[in-house]
Amino acid sequence: MAGSKNHQWRCQGCGIPLARDNRAGLCSPCGRREALASGAPAKPDGFWQCAALQDALAARHFGQVLYAYRHEHRPVLTQARIGRWLGLTQGQVSRLERAAQPTHDLNKLDQWARVLHIPQHCLWFQLSPQSDRADAQPRTAASLGYQSETGDEDVLRRQLLRAAKVGAASVGGSTFGWFNAQSPPPSHSRAVGMTDVQIVREMTQTFRRLDHRFGGGHARSAVTNYLASDVLPLLRADRCRSDVRRELSAAVAELGQLAGWMAYDVGDTSSGCRHLWQAMRLCQDLGDDALAGEMLAGMSHVASRRSAPSRWFGCLRTT
């Protein structure tokens, strides 16, 4: 009987013990890997004939297509789920939907349309010839054109190596996360630009792929150090245009959200709640209610898994 109970409360993916209130049968990393692996379902022709999708397709605005696509499902699909299918973050999906000008990059449009199985006769552009086998392959940020769109691969590689090299010293030490106000950042002599924002986003994608493949414990120290040593100085820089600062804050919030989930996955709830809280405050400062909602949903999820949610939320009041 005891052996049966032990088996019942172990992750079906990796076999680690689960909390007794975990009814999903998967730990957090395995659950996210499963969500990432599951792609968009093929839809019947009638689905694409609904008025909202027809209007969005006629407008030739893929962000509007995403919005209409999500809202034709019951329940409505979240931006985070669509983002997993497309290899984007929730924030990037939100910005695509809100953009005044549509995306004209045919490579991305081609990939996104294939991921969602949009029929050729509904599209305003010609799909590139690809075999069914190639079309069935899972998409990643790299395959969708986000791996090298800044043209700064060397900078990205140097930052990743530096973060990995000294990251272990930052967890448990005096620089306990990027939210530690007692760690003054080095001065930024140059102006912060959109290249810096893109690098932060690509680093987030890199860390997220490591998390999905190996679990949060493998990259957590590198993420924490990268936030403290590279990202926080960007946020505090004086020479930064308002539009760049807005995009940077959104990118940092998404990285902070990832850091929070990594901390939670390895049992460091206190650090995780601080990461998510700081990320949510950045979103609130931006007025990005959708992204702030993602952070709040994450904190609610963690609280619901704790034996004493009131004690968990108590750490938020100390930040």
CSV table of C-alpha atoms in Angstrom, one decimal:
chain,number,residue,atom,x,y,z
A,1,MET,CA,0.0,0.0,0.0
A,2,ALA,CA,2.8,2.4,0.9
A,3,GLY,CA,4.6,1.8,-2.4
A,4,SER,CA,1.4,2.6,-4.3
A,5,LYS,CA,1.0,5.9,-2.5
A,6,ASN,CA,4.6,6.8,-3.3
A,7,HIS,CA,4.1,6.1,-6.9
A,8,GLN,CA,0.9,8.1,-7.0
A,9,TRP,CA,2.6,11.3,-5.8
A,10,ARG,CA,5.6,11.2,-8.2
A,11,CYS,CA,6.0,13.2,-11.4
A,12,GLN,CA,5.0,11.2,-14.5
A,13,GLY,CA,7.7,12.9,-16.4
A,14,CYS,CA,10.9,12.7,-14.3
A,15,GLY,CA,9.8,10.7,-11.2
A,16,ILE,CA,10.5,13.3,-8.5
A,17,PRO,CA,8.2,13.4,-5.5
A,18,LEU,CA,5.2,15.8,-5.9
A,19,ALA,CA,3.2,17.8,-3.3
A,20,ARG,CA,0.1,15.9,-2.3
A,21,ASP,CA,-2.1,18.6,-3.7
A,22,ASN,CA,-0.6,18.4,-7.1
A,23,ARG,CA,-3.3,16.7,-9.2
A,24,ALA,CA,-1.7,17.3,-12.6
A,25,GLY,CA,0.8,14.5,-12.1
A,26,LEU,CA,3.7,16.6,-13.4
A,27,CYS,CA,6.3,18.9,-11.7
A,28,SER,CA,6.5,22.5,-12.9
A,29,PRO,CA,9.4,22.0,-15.4
A,30,CYS,CA,7.8,18.8,-16.9
A,31,GLY,CA,4.5,20.6,-17.1
A,32,ARG,CA,6.0,23.5,-19.0
A,33,ARG,CA,7.9,21.1,-21.3
A,34,GLU,CA,4.7,19.3,-22.1
A,35,ALA,CA,2.9,22.6,-22.8
A,36,LEU,CA,5.8,23.7,-25.0
A,37,ALA,CA,5.8,20.4,-26.9
A,38,SER,CA,2.0,20.5,-27.7
A,39,GLY,CA,1.3,22.5,-30.8
A,40,ALA,CA,-1.7,24.3,-32.2
A,41,PRO,CA,-4.5,22.0,-33.4
A,42,ALA,CA,-5.6,21.9,-37.0
A,43,LYS,CA,-9.0,23.6,-37.4
A,44,PRO,CA,-11.8,22.9,-39.9
A,45,ASP,CA,-12.4,25.3,-42.7
A,46,GLY,CA,-15.5,26.7,-41.0
A,47,PHE,CA,-13.4,28.0,-38.1
A,48,TRP,CA,-11.6,30.4,-40.4
A,49,GLN,CA,-14.9,31.7,-41.9
A,50,CYS,CA,-16.1,33.4,-38.7
A,51,ALA,CA,-16.6,37.1,-39.0
A,52,ALA,CA,-13.9,38.2,-36.5
A,53,LEU,CA,-11.2,36.1,-38.2
A,54,GLN,CA,-12.3,37.2,-41.7
A,55,ASP,CA,-12.0,40.8,-40.7
A,56,ALA,CA,-8.6,40.3,-39.1
A,57,LEU,CA,-7.3,38.5,-42.2
A,58,ALA,CA,-8.7,41.1,-44.5
A,59,ALA,CA,-6.9,43.8,-42.5
A,60,ARG,CA,-3.6,41.9,-43.1
A,61,HIS,CA,-2.6,42.4,-39.5
A,62,PHE,CA,-1.3,39.2,-37.9
A,63,GLY,CA,-1.7,40.7,-34.4
A,64,GLN,CA,-5.4,41.1,-35.0
A,65,VAL,CA,-5.5,37.5,-36.4
A,66,LEU,CA,-3.9,36.3,-33.2
A,67,TYR,CA,-6.5,38.1,-31.1
A,68,ALA,CA,-9.4,36.8,-33.1
A,69,TYR,CA,-8.0,33.3,-33.1
A,70,ARG,CA,-7.6,33.3,-29.3
A,71,HIS,CA,-11.2,34.6,-28.8
A,72,GLU,CA,-12.8,32.0,-31.1
A,73,HIS,CA,-11.8,29.3,-28.6
A,74,ARG,CA,-13.8,28.3,-25.6
A,75,PRO,CA,-12.3,29.0,-23.1
A,76,VAL,CA,-10.4,31.8,-24.7
A,77,LEU,CA,-6.7,30.9,-25.3
A,78,THR,CA,-4.2,32.9,-23.2
A,79,GLN,CA,-1.5,34.9,-24.8
A,80,ALA,CA,1.1,32.8,-22.9
A,81,ARG,CA,-0.2,29.6,-24.6
A,82,ILE,CA,-0.2,31.2,-28.1
A,83,GLY,CA,3.3,32.4,-27.3
A,84,ARG,CA,4.5,28.9,-26.5
A,85,TRP,CA,3.3,27.7,-29.8
A,86,LEU,CA,4.9,30.5,-31.7
A,87,GLY,CA,8.2,30.7,-29.8
A,88,LEU,CA,7.3,34.1,-28.3
A,89,THR,CA,6.8,35.5,-24.8
A,90,GLN,CA,3.4,36.6,-23.6
A,91,GLY,CA,4.6,40.2,-23.7
A,92,GLN,CA,5.6,39.8,-27.4
A,93,VAL,CA,2.2,38.4,-28.3
A,94,SER,CA,0.5,41.2,-26.4
A,95,ARG,CA,2.6,43.8,-28.3
A,96,LEU,CA,1.8,42.1,-31.7
A,97,GLU,CA,-1.9,42.3,-30.9
A,98,ARG,CA,-1.7,46.0,-29.8
A,99,ALA,CA,0.6,47.2,-32.6
A,100,ALA,CA,-0.7,50.0,-34.7
A,101,GLN,CA,1.4,48.8,-37.7
A,102,PRO,CA,1.3,45.2,-38.7
A,103,THR,CA,4.4,43.0,-39.0
A,104,HIS,CA,5.7,42.7,-42.6
A,105,ASP,CA,8.5,40.2,-42.1
A,106,LEU,CA,7.4,37.4,-44.5
A,107,ASN,CA,9.7,34.8,-42.8
A,108,LYS,CA,7.9,35.3,-39.5
A,109,LEU,CA,4.5,35.5,-41.0
A,110,ASP,CA,5.2,32.3,-42.9
A,111,GLN,CA,6.3,30.4,-39.8
A,112,TRP,CA,3.5,31.7,-37.6
A,113,ALA,CA,0.8,30.9,-40.2
A,114,ARG,CA,2.2,27.3,-40.5
A,115,VAL,CA,2.2,26.8,-36.7
A,116,LEU,CA,-1.5,27.8,-36.5
A,117,HIS,CA,-2.3,25.8,-39.6
A,118,ILE,CA,-3.9,28.8,-41.4
A,119,PRO,CA,-5.1,27.7,-44.9
A,120,GLN,CA,-3.3,29.3,-47.8
A,121,HIS,CA,-6.6,30.6,-49.3
A,122,CYS,CA,-7.2,32.7,-46.2
A,123,LEU,CA,-3.8,34.5,-46.3
A,124,TRP,CA,-2.7,37.7,-48.0
A,125,PHE,CA,0.8,36.3,-48.7
A,126,GLN,CA,2.2,33.1,-50.3
A,127,LEU,CA,3.4,30.3,-48.0
A,128,SER,CA,6.8,29.1,-48.8
A,129,PRO,CA,7.1,25.5,-50.2
A,130,GLN,CA,7.9,23.1,-47.3
A,131,SER,CA,7.4,19.4,-46.8
A,132,ASP,CA,4.8,18.2,-44.3
A,133,ARG,CA,7.6,16.8,-42.2
A,134,ALA,CA,9.3,20.2,-41.9
A,135,ASP,CA,6.0,21.8,-41.1
A,136,ALA,CA,5.4,19.4,-38.3
A,137,GLN,CA,8.6,20.2,-36.5
A,138,PRO,CA,8.2,22.2,-33.2
A,139,ARG,CA,9.1,25.9,-33.5
A,140,THR,CA,11.5,27.6,-31.3
A,141,ALA,CA,12.5,31.3,-30.9
A,142,ALA,CA,15.5,30.6,-33.1
A,143,SER,CA,13.5,29.1,-35.9
A,144,LEU,CA,11.1,32.0,-35.9
A,145,GLY,CA,13.8,34.5,-36.4
A,146,TYR,CA,14.4,35.8,-32.9
A,147,GLN,CA,17.8,34.1,-32.3
A,148,SER,CA,19.8,36.6,-34.3
A,149,GLU,CA,17.6,39.5,-35.2
A,150,THR,CA,19.8,42.0,-33.4
A,151,GLY,CA,23.0,40.9,-35.2
A,152,ASP,CA,24.8,40.9,-31.8
A,153,GLU,CA,25.5,37.2,-31.4
A,154,ASP,CA,29.0,37.8,-30.0
A,155,VAL,CA,27.6,40.2,-27.4
A,156,LEU,CA,24.9,37.7,-26.4
A,157,ARG,CA,27.5,34.9,-26.1
A,158,ARG,CA,29.8,36.9,-24.0
A,159,GLN,CA,27.0,37.9,-21.6
A,160,LEU,CA,25.8,34.3,-21.3
A,161,LEU,CA,29.4,33.1,-20.6
A,162,ARG,CA,30.0,35.8,-18.0
A,163,ALA,CA,26.7,35.1,-16.3
A,164,ALA,CA,27.4,31.3,-16.2
A,165,LYS,CA,30.9,31.9,-14.9
A,166,VAL,CA,30.2,34.0,-11.9
A,167,GLY,CA,26.5,33.2,-11.3
A,168,ALA,CA,27.0,30.6,-8.6
A,169,ALA,CA,28.5,33.3,-6.3
A,170,SER,CA,25.3,35.4,-6.5
A,171,VAL,CA,22.8,33.0,-5.1
A,172,GLY,CA,22.9,32.8,-1.4
A,173,GLY,CA,25.4,35.7,-1.3
A,174,SER,CA,25.0,39.4,-0.7
A,175,THR,CA,23.6,40.0,-4.2
A,176,PHE,CA,20.5,38.0,-3.4
A,177,GLY,CA,18.7,38.6,-6.7
A,178,TRP,CA,18.3,41.7,-8.9
A,179,PHE,CA,15.8,43.2,-6.4
A,180,ASN,CA,18.6,43.8,-3.8
A,181,ALA,CA,18.8,47.6,-3.5
A,182,GLN,CA,22.0,47.4,-1.5
A,183,SER,CA,24.0,46.3,-4.5
A,184,PRO,CA,24.7,49.6,-6.5
A,185,PRO,CA,25.1,49.0,-10.2
A,186,PRO,CA,28.1,50.3,-12.1
A,187,SER,CA,27.5,53.6,-13.9
A,188,HIS,CA,26.4,53.4,-17.5
A,189,SER,CA,28.3,55.9,-19.6
A,190,ARG,CA,26.7,55.1,-22.9
A,191,ALA,CA,23.0,55.5,-23.9
A,192,VAL,CA,20.8,52.4,-23.6
A,193,GLY,CA,19.2,51.5,-26.9
A,194,MET,CA,16.9,48.9,-28.5
A,195,THR,CA,19.9,46.7,-29.1
A,196,ASP,CA,20.2,46.3,-25.3
A,197,VAL,CA,16.5,45.4,-25.1
A,198,GLN,CA,16.8,42.8,-27.8
A,199,ILE,CA,19.8,41.2,-26.1
A,200,VAL,CA,17.9,41.0,-22.8
A,201,ARG,CA,15.0,39.3,-24.7
A,202,GLU,CA,17.3,36.8,-26.4
A,203,MET,CA,19.1,36.0,-23.1
A,204,THR,CA,15.6,35.3,-21.6
A,205,GLN,CA,14.8,33.0,-24.5
A,206,THR,CA,18.2,31.2,-24.0
A,207,PHE,CA,17.6,30.8,-20.2
A,208,ARG,CA,14.0,29.6,-20.9
A,209,ARG,CA,15.2,26.9,-23.3
A,210,LEU,CA,17.7,25.7,-20.6
A,211,ASP,CA,14.9,25.7,-18.0
A,212,HIS,CA,12.6,23.7,-20.3
A,213,ARG,CA,15.3,21.2,-21.1
A,214,PHE,CA,17.1,20.8,-17.8
A,215,GLY,CA,15.0,22.4,-15.1
A,216,GLY,CA,15.3,25.7,-13.2
A,217,GLY,CA,18.1,24.6,-10.9
A,218,HIS,CA,20.7,24.4,-13.8
A,219,ALA,CA,20.5,28.0,-15.0
A,220,ARG,CA,19.0,29.8,-12.0
A,221,SER,CA,22.3,31.2,-10.6
A,222,ALA,CA,23.2,32.5,-14.1
A,223,VAL,CA,19.9,34.2,-14.4
A,224,THR,CA,20.2,35.8,-11.0
A,225,ASN,CA,23.7,37.1,-11.7
A,226,TYR,CA,22.7,38.4,-15.1
A,227,LEU,CA,19.8,40.4,-13.6
A,228,ALA,CA,22.0,41.9,-10.9
A,229,SER,CA,25.2,42.6,-12.9
A,230,ASP,CA,23.9,43.4,-16.4
A,231,VAL,CA,20.2,44.2,-16.4
A,232,LEU,CA,19.7,46.3,-13.3
A,233,PRO,CA,22.4,48.9,-14.5
A,234,LEU,CA,20.4,49.2,-17.7
A,235,LEU,CA,17.2,50.0,-15.8
A,236,ARG,CA,19.0,52.6,-13.7
A,237,ALA,CA,20.8,54.3,-16.6
A,238,ASP,CA,20.1,58.0,-17.1
A,239,ARG,CA,20.7,58.1,-20.9
A,240,CYS,CA,17.6,56.2,-22.2
A,241,ARG,CA,14.8,57.3,-24.3
A,242,SER,CA,11.3,56.9,-22.9
A,243,ASP,CA,10.2,54.4,-25.6
A,244,VAL,CA,13.3,52.4,-25.1
A,245,ARG,CA,12.9,52.4,-21.3
A,246,ARG,CA,9.3,51.1,-21.7
A,247,GLU,CA,10.4,48.2,-23.9
A,248,LEU,CA,13.4,47.5,-21.6
A,249,SER,CA,11.1,47.4,-18.5
A,250,ALA,CA,8.8,44.9,-20.2
A,251,ALA,CA,11.7,42.7,-21.2
A,252,VAL,CA,13.1,42.8,-17.7
A,253,ALA,CA,9.7,41.9,-16.2
A,254,GLU,CA,9.6,38.8,-18.4
A,255,LEU,CA,13.1,37.8,-17.3
A,256,GLY,CA,12.1,38.4,-13.7
A,257,GLN,CA,9.1,36.2,-14.2
A,258,LEU,CA,11.3,33.4,-15.4
A,259,ALA,CA,13.7,33.9,-12.5
A,260,GLY,CA,10.7,33.6,-10.1
A,261,TRP,CA,9.6,30.3,-11.6
A,262,MET,CA,13.1,28.9,-11.5
A,263,ALA,CA,13.4,29.8,-7.8
A,264,TYR,CA,10.0,28.2,-7.1
A,265,ASP,CA,10.9,25.1,-9.0
A,266,VAL,CA,13.9,24.5,-6.7
A,267,GLY,CA,12.0,25.2,-3.5
A,268,ASP,CA,13.2,28.8,-2.9
A,269,THR,CA,9.7,30.3,-2.5
A,270,SER,CA,10.9,33.4,-0.7
A,271,SER,CA,13.2,34.4,-3.6
A,272,GLY,CA,10.6,33.4,-6.2
A,273,CYS,CA,7.9,35.6,-4.7
A,274,ARG,CA,10.3,38.6,-4.7
A,275,HIS,CA,11.2,38.0,-8.3
A,276,LEU,CA,7.5,37.8,-9.3
A,277,TRP,CA,6.6,40.8,-7.2
A,278,GLN,CA,9.3,43.0,-8.7
A,279,ALA,CA,8.3,41.9,-12.2
A,280,MET,CA,4.6,42.7,-11.5
A,281,ARG,CA,5.5,46.2,-10.2
A,282,LEU,CA,7.5,46.9,-13.4
A,283,CYS,CA,4.4,45.9,-15.4
A,284,GLN,CA,2.1,48.1,-13.3
A,285,ASP,CA,4.5,51.1,-13.8
A,286,LEU,CA,4.2,50.4,-17.5
A,287,GLY,CA,0.5,50.2,-17.4
A,288,ASP,CA,0.7,46.8,-19.1
A,289,ASP,CA,-2.3,45.1,-17.4
A,290,ALA,CA,-2.0,41.9,-19.4
A,291,LEU,CA,1.6,41.3,-18.4
A,292,ALA,CA,0.9,42.3,-14.8
A,293,GLY,CA,-2.0,39.8,-14.8
A,294,GLU,CA,0.5,37.0,-15.9
A,295,MET,CA,2.7,37.8,-12.9
A,296,LEU,CA,-0.3,37.9,-10.5
A,297,ALA,CA,-1.5,34.6,-11.9
A,298,GLY,CA,1.9,33.1,-11.2
A,299,MET,CA,1.9,34.4,-7.6
A,300,SER,CA,-1.6,33.0,-7.1
A,301,HIS,CA,-0.6,29.7,-8.5
A,302,VAL,CA,2.4,29.5,-6.1
A,303,ALA,CA,0.2,30.6,-3.2
A,304,SER,CA,-2.4,27.9,-4.0
A,305,ARG,CA,0.3,25.2,-3.8
A,306,ARG,CA,1.6,26.3,-0.4
A,307,SER,CA,0.4,24.8,2.8
A,308,ALA,CA,0.2,28.4,4.3
A,309,PRO,CA,-0.7,30.9,1.6
A,310,SER,CA,-0.9,33.8,4.1
A,311,ARG,CA,2.7,33.2,5.2
A,312,TRP,CA,3.8,33.1,1.5
A,313,PHE,CA,2.1,36.4,0.7
A,314,GLY,CA,3.7,37.8,3.9
A,315,CYS,CA,7.0,37.9,2.1
A,316,LEU,CA,5.6,40.3,-0.4
A,317,ARG,CA,4.9,42.9,2.2
A,318,THR,CA,8.6,42.9,3.2
A,319,THR,CA,9.9,43.7,-0.3
